[in-house]
């Protein structure tokens, strides 16, 4: 497969419009038309990973963390990142990453973390945005309704939960008077026309409305298409960071051991609550210190994340919230097998996908 086909596949899952405004992620280095036979997956890319990819004959590297995050002023060999980018280009290796969009999306980092820890009734911890919906109504001459319904469905209109192509149809009578400089599909200039029409109603997501309307107009037989677009109060999917949910009641000691076992980590850092019974927890892969108050507000007893700072721990103590720092790396490495499974499941070609077990943070546990 071509690199851009793999990228398009990843973008269908971790959609680019999920990317938070502070983030810079996606297709960052390489030729989109390059044939891909072997992919290396990792959380980060550094010279050690690049050497491994070169030795393995990899054509593409997919990471969670972007190699180009902040703006860079130059790419020179005396700078570590500049030298790394130069060596990637020389090796003709494609680099793609999915960062905040992979944190936020369905079955992404946080859904995976919630699943591993058996959260029930899992909800978003800190909402980034919620889908908005519109009602699209279009009037179609009798005999053309099937074509328009088909175009609307293929364009993405009519999704309600796990049902697609949802429409409501009403018979009616349309009237119009073609004036000068018109080319009517039905009727004659300066003659009032009465036409049997179908009123087709469907639902569209806000972000897709313009594109769907454009496709509908192109397919519609009328020179001037009569349609309405109404904002709805329907609440769509909630997208954001972390997850919060219920678990079977467990002691803190047992919860700590379960986290260590399920995340395959030797040591974690715990702030408070040694003798408590726990039945509601919040999680956030990576660095989730910004969402401590969200965990408290949503009645979590324990918040599991990584990269906890001194003053964040102090805030949690004041709120009565137990913090567990399970490391940035260990709360995110869990997504790599999911990426591998997704790529292999959705590609017909024989593509080899390997997971790198390199911990690019470089720390050692003693």
PDB file of C-alpha atoms in Angstrom, residues 55-169:
ATOM      1  CA  UNK A  55      17.967  -2.278  10.617  1.00  0.00           C
ATOM      2  CA  UNK A  56      14.500  -3.795  10.211  1.00  0.00           C
ATOM      3  CA  UNK A  57      14.048  -2.322   6.739  1.00  0.00           C
ATOM      4  CA  UNK A  58      10.958  -0.357   7.803  1.00  0.00           C
ATOM      5  CA  UNK A  59       9.321   1.992   5.307  1.00  0.00           C
ATOM      6  CA  UNK A  60       7.178   3.873   7.819  1.00  0.00           C
ATOM      7  CA  UNK A  61       7.177   4.867  11.476  1.00  0.00           C
ATOM      8  CA  UNK A  62       3.905   5.622  13.281  1.00  0.00           C
ATOM      9  CA  UNK A  63       4.210   7.281  16.677  1.00  0.00           C
ATOM     10  CA  UNK A  64       1.877   8.792  19.237  1.00  0.00           C
ATOM     11  CA  UNK A  65       4.041  11.803  20.029  1.00  0.00           C
ATOM     12  CA  UNK A  66       4.938  14.096  17.106  1.00  0.00           C
ATOM     13  CA  UNK A  67       8.560  14.605  16.126  1.00  0.00           C
ATOM     14  CA  UNK A  68       7.741  18.163  15.020  1.00  0.00           C
ATOM     15  CA  UNK A  69       5.669  19.630  17.841  1.00  0.00           C
ATOM     16  CA  UNK A  70       6.842  23.211  18.301  1.00  0.00           C
ATOM     17  CA  UNK A  71       7.887  25.406  15.352  1.00  0.00           C
ATOM     18  CA  UNK A  72      11.506  24.831  14.290  1.00  0.00           C
ATOM     19  CA  UNK A  73      13.674  27.554  12.797  1.00  0.00           C
ATOM     20  CA  UNK A  74      16.160  25.331  11.054  1.00  0.00           C
ATOM     21  CA  UNK A  75      17.143  21.733  10.305  1.00  0.00           C
ATOM     22  CA  UNK A  76      20.881  21.392  10.828  1.00  0.00           C
ATOM     23  CA  UNK A  77      23.198  18.516  11.694  1.00  0.00           C
ATOM     24  CA  UNK A  78      24.579  20.165  14.853  1.00  0.00           C
ATOM     25  CA  UNK A  79      21.127  20.059  16.462  1.00  0.00           C
ATOM     26  CA  UNK A  80      19.788  16.709  17.773  1.00  0.00           C
ATOM     27  CA  UNK A  81      16.317  17.023  16.285  1.00  0.00           C
ATOM     28  CA  UNK A  82      17.612  18.526  13.069  1.00  0.00           C
ATOM     29  CA  UNK A  83      20.071  15.654  12.687  1.00  0.00           C
ATOM     30  CA  UNK A  84      17.334  13.124  13.423  1.00  0.00           C
ATOM     31  CA  UNK A  85      15.021  14.633  10.799  1.00  0.00           C
ATOM     32  CA  UNK A  86      17.849  14.690   8.257  1.00  0.00           C
ATOM     33  CA  UNK A  87      18.615  11.016   8.891  1.00  0.00           C
ATOM     34  CA  UNK A  88      14.936  10.090   8.566  1.00  0.00           C
ATOM     35  CA  UNK A  89      14.776  11.842   5.201  1.00  0.00           C
ATOM     36  CA  UNK A  90      18.019  10.192   4.048  1.00  0.00           C
ATOM     37  CA  UNK A  91      16.568   6.819   5.017  1.00  0.00           C
ATOM     38  CA  UNK A  92      13.427   7.532   2.972  1.00  0.00           C
ATOM     39  CA  UNK A  93      11.194   6.604   5.917  1.00  0.00           C
ATOM     40  CA  UNK A  94       7.690   8.047   6.217  1.00  0.00           C
ATOM     41  CA  UNK A  95       6.732   9.443   9.642  1.00  0.00           C
ATOM     42  CA  UNK A  96       3.142   9.843  10.758  1.00  0.00           C
ATOM     43  CA  UNK A  97       1.796  10.443  14.253  1.00  0.00           C
ATOM     44  CA  UNK A  98      -1.587  10.679  15.963  1.00  0.00           C
ATOM     45  CA  UNK A  99      -1.453  12.599  19.244  1.00  0.00           C
ATOM     46  CA  UNK A 100      -4.394  14.462  20.838  1.00  0.00           C
ATOM     47  CA  UNK A 101      -6.738  13.009  18.210  1.00  0.00           C
ATOM     48  CA  UNK A 102      -5.737   9.487  19.315  1.00  0.00           C
ATOM     49  CA  UNK A 103      -6.293  10.479  22.967  1.00  0.00           C
ATOM     50  CA  UNK A 104      -9.788  11.762  22.201  1.00  0.00           C
ATOM     51  CA  UNK A 105     -11.182   9.372  19.602  1.00  0.00           C
ATOM     52  CA  UNK A 106     -13.327   6.306  20.199  1.00  0.00           C
ATOM     53  CA  UNK A 107     -11.189   3.250  21.047  1.00  0.00           C
ATOM     54  CA  UNK A 108      -8.184   5.535  21.429  1.00  0.00           C
ATOM     55  CA  UNK A 109      -5.731   5.886  24.326  1.00  0.00           C
ATOM     56  CA  UNK A 110      -8.259   6.751  27.009  1.00  0.00           C
ATOM     57  CA  UNK A 111     -10.921   4.261  25.964  1.00  0.00           C
ATOM     58  CA  UNK A 112      -8.223   1.578  25.948  1.00  0.00           C
ATOM     59  CA  UNK A 113      -7.003   2.589  29.410  1.00  0.00           C
ATOM     60  CA  UNK A 114     -10.580   2.598  30.737  1.00  0.00           C
ATOM     61  CA  UNK A 115     -11.143  -0.826  29.205  1.00  0.00           C
ATOM     62  CA  UNK A 116      -8.011  -2.344  30.727  1.00  0.00           C
ATOM     63  CA  UNK A 117      -9.098  -1.150  34.182  1.00  0.00           C
ATOM     64  CA  UNK A 118     -12.683  -2.382  33.630  1.00  0.00           C
ATOM     65  CA  UNK A 119     -14.505   0.945  33.970  1.00  0.00           C
ATOM     66  CA  UNK A 120     -18.268   0.612  33.695  1.00  0.00           C
ATOM     67  CA  UNK A 121     -20.528   3.378  32.347  1.00  0.00           C
ATOM     68  CA  UNK A 122     -17.392   5.162  31.158  1.00  0.00           C
ATOM     69  CA  UNK A 123     -17.794   8.840  30.258  1.00  0.00           C
ATOM     70  CA  UNK A 124     -15.458  11.583  29.045  1.00  0.00           C
ATOM     71  CA  UNK A 125     -13.561  13.162  31.938  1.00  0.00           C
ATOM     72  CA  UNK A 126     -12.907  16.603  30.442  1.00  0.00           C
ATOM     73  CA  UNK A 127     -15.036  17.541  27.429  1.00  0.00           C
ATOM     74  CA  UNK A 128     -13.354  19.303  24.518  1.00  0.00           C
ATOM     75  CA  UNK A 129     -16.426  19.658  22.325  1.00  0.00           C
ATOM     76  CA  UNK A 130     -19.765  18.036  21.614  1.00  0.00           C
ATOM     77  CA  UNK A 131     -21.146  17.298  18.178  1.00  0.00           C
ATOM     78  CA  UNK A 132     -23.873  19.641  16.944  1.00  0.00           C
ATOM     79  CA  UNK A 133     -26.619  18.539  14.590  1.00  0.00           C
ATOM     80  CA  UNK A 134     -28.828  20.155  11.965  1.00  0.00           C
ATOM     81  CA  UNK A 135     -32.057  19.079  10.315  1.00  0.00           C
ATOM     82  CA  UNK A 136     -31.700  19.202   6.539  1.00  0.00           C
ATOM     83  CA  UNK A 137     -34.944  19.421   4.543  1.00  0.00           C
ATOM     84  CA  UNK A 138     -34.988  19.288   0.739  1.00  0.00           C
ATOM     85  CA  UNK A 139     -37.851  19.292  -1.772  1.00  0.00           C
ATOM     86  CA  UNK A 140     -37.516  16.885  -4.699  1.00  0.00           C
ATOM     87  CA  UNK A 141     -39.766  16.230  -7.718  1.00  0.00           C
ATOM     88  CA  UNK A 142     -41.534  12.891  -7.619  1.00  0.00           C
ATOM     89  CA  UNK A 143     -39.403  10.221  -9.289  1.00  0.00           C
ATOM     90  CA  UNK A 144     -36.066  11.759  -8.229  1.00  0.00           C
ATOM     91  CA  UNK A 145     -36.324  11.106  -4.499  1.00  0.00           C
ATOM     92  CA  UNK A 146     -34.471   7.787  -4.524  1.00  0.00           C
ATOM     93  CA  UNK A 147     -31.414   9.345  -6.163  1.00  0.00           C
ATOM     94  CA  UNK A 148     -31.302  12.225  -3.668  1.00  0.00           C
ATOM     95  CA  UNK A 149     -31.753   9.905  -0.668  1.00  0.00           C
ATOM     96  CA  UNK A 150     -28.896   7.763  -1.949  1.00  0.00           C
ATOM     97  CA  UNK A 151     -26.620  10.792  -2.415  1.00  0.00           C
ATOM     98  CA  UNK A 152     -27.446  12.101   1.068  1.00  0.00           C
ATOM     99  CA  UNK A 153     -26.713   8.720   2.660  1.00  0.00           C
ATOM    100  CA  UNK A 154     -23.403   8.247   0.854  1.00  0.00           C
ATOM    101  CA  UNK A 155     -22.354  11.791   1.798  1.00  0.00           C
ATOM    102  CA  UNK A 156     -22.859  11.025   5.503  1.00  0.00           C
ATOM    103  CA  UNK A 157     -26.335  12.367   6.260  1.00  0.00           C
ATOM    104  CA  UNK A 158     -28.882  10.423   8.257  1.00  0.00           C
ATOM    105  CA  UNK A 159     -26.739   8.887  11.003  1.00  0.00           C
ATOM    106  CA  UNK A 160     -28.636   8.242  14.233  1.00  0.00           C
ATOM    107  CA  UNK A 161     -26.544   6.098  16.578  1.00  0.00           C
ATOM    108  CA  UNK A 162     -25.645   2.936  14.678  1.00  0.00           C
ATOM    109  CA  UNK A 163     -28.315   3.523  12.020  1.00  0.00           C
ATOM    110  CA  UNK A 164     -27.421   5.170   8.704  1.00  0.00           C
ATOM    111  CA  UNK A 165     -29.475   6.581   5.801  1.00  0.00           C
ATOM    112  CA  UNK A 166     -32.260   7.749   8.139  1.00  0.00           C
ATOM    113  CA  UNK A 167     -34.796  10.020   6.405  1.00  0.00           C
ATOM    114  CA  UNK A 168     -38.448  11.018   6.757  1.00  0.00           C
ATOM    115  CA  UNK A 169     -40.489  11.590   3.589  1.00  0.00           C
TER     116      UNK A 169
END
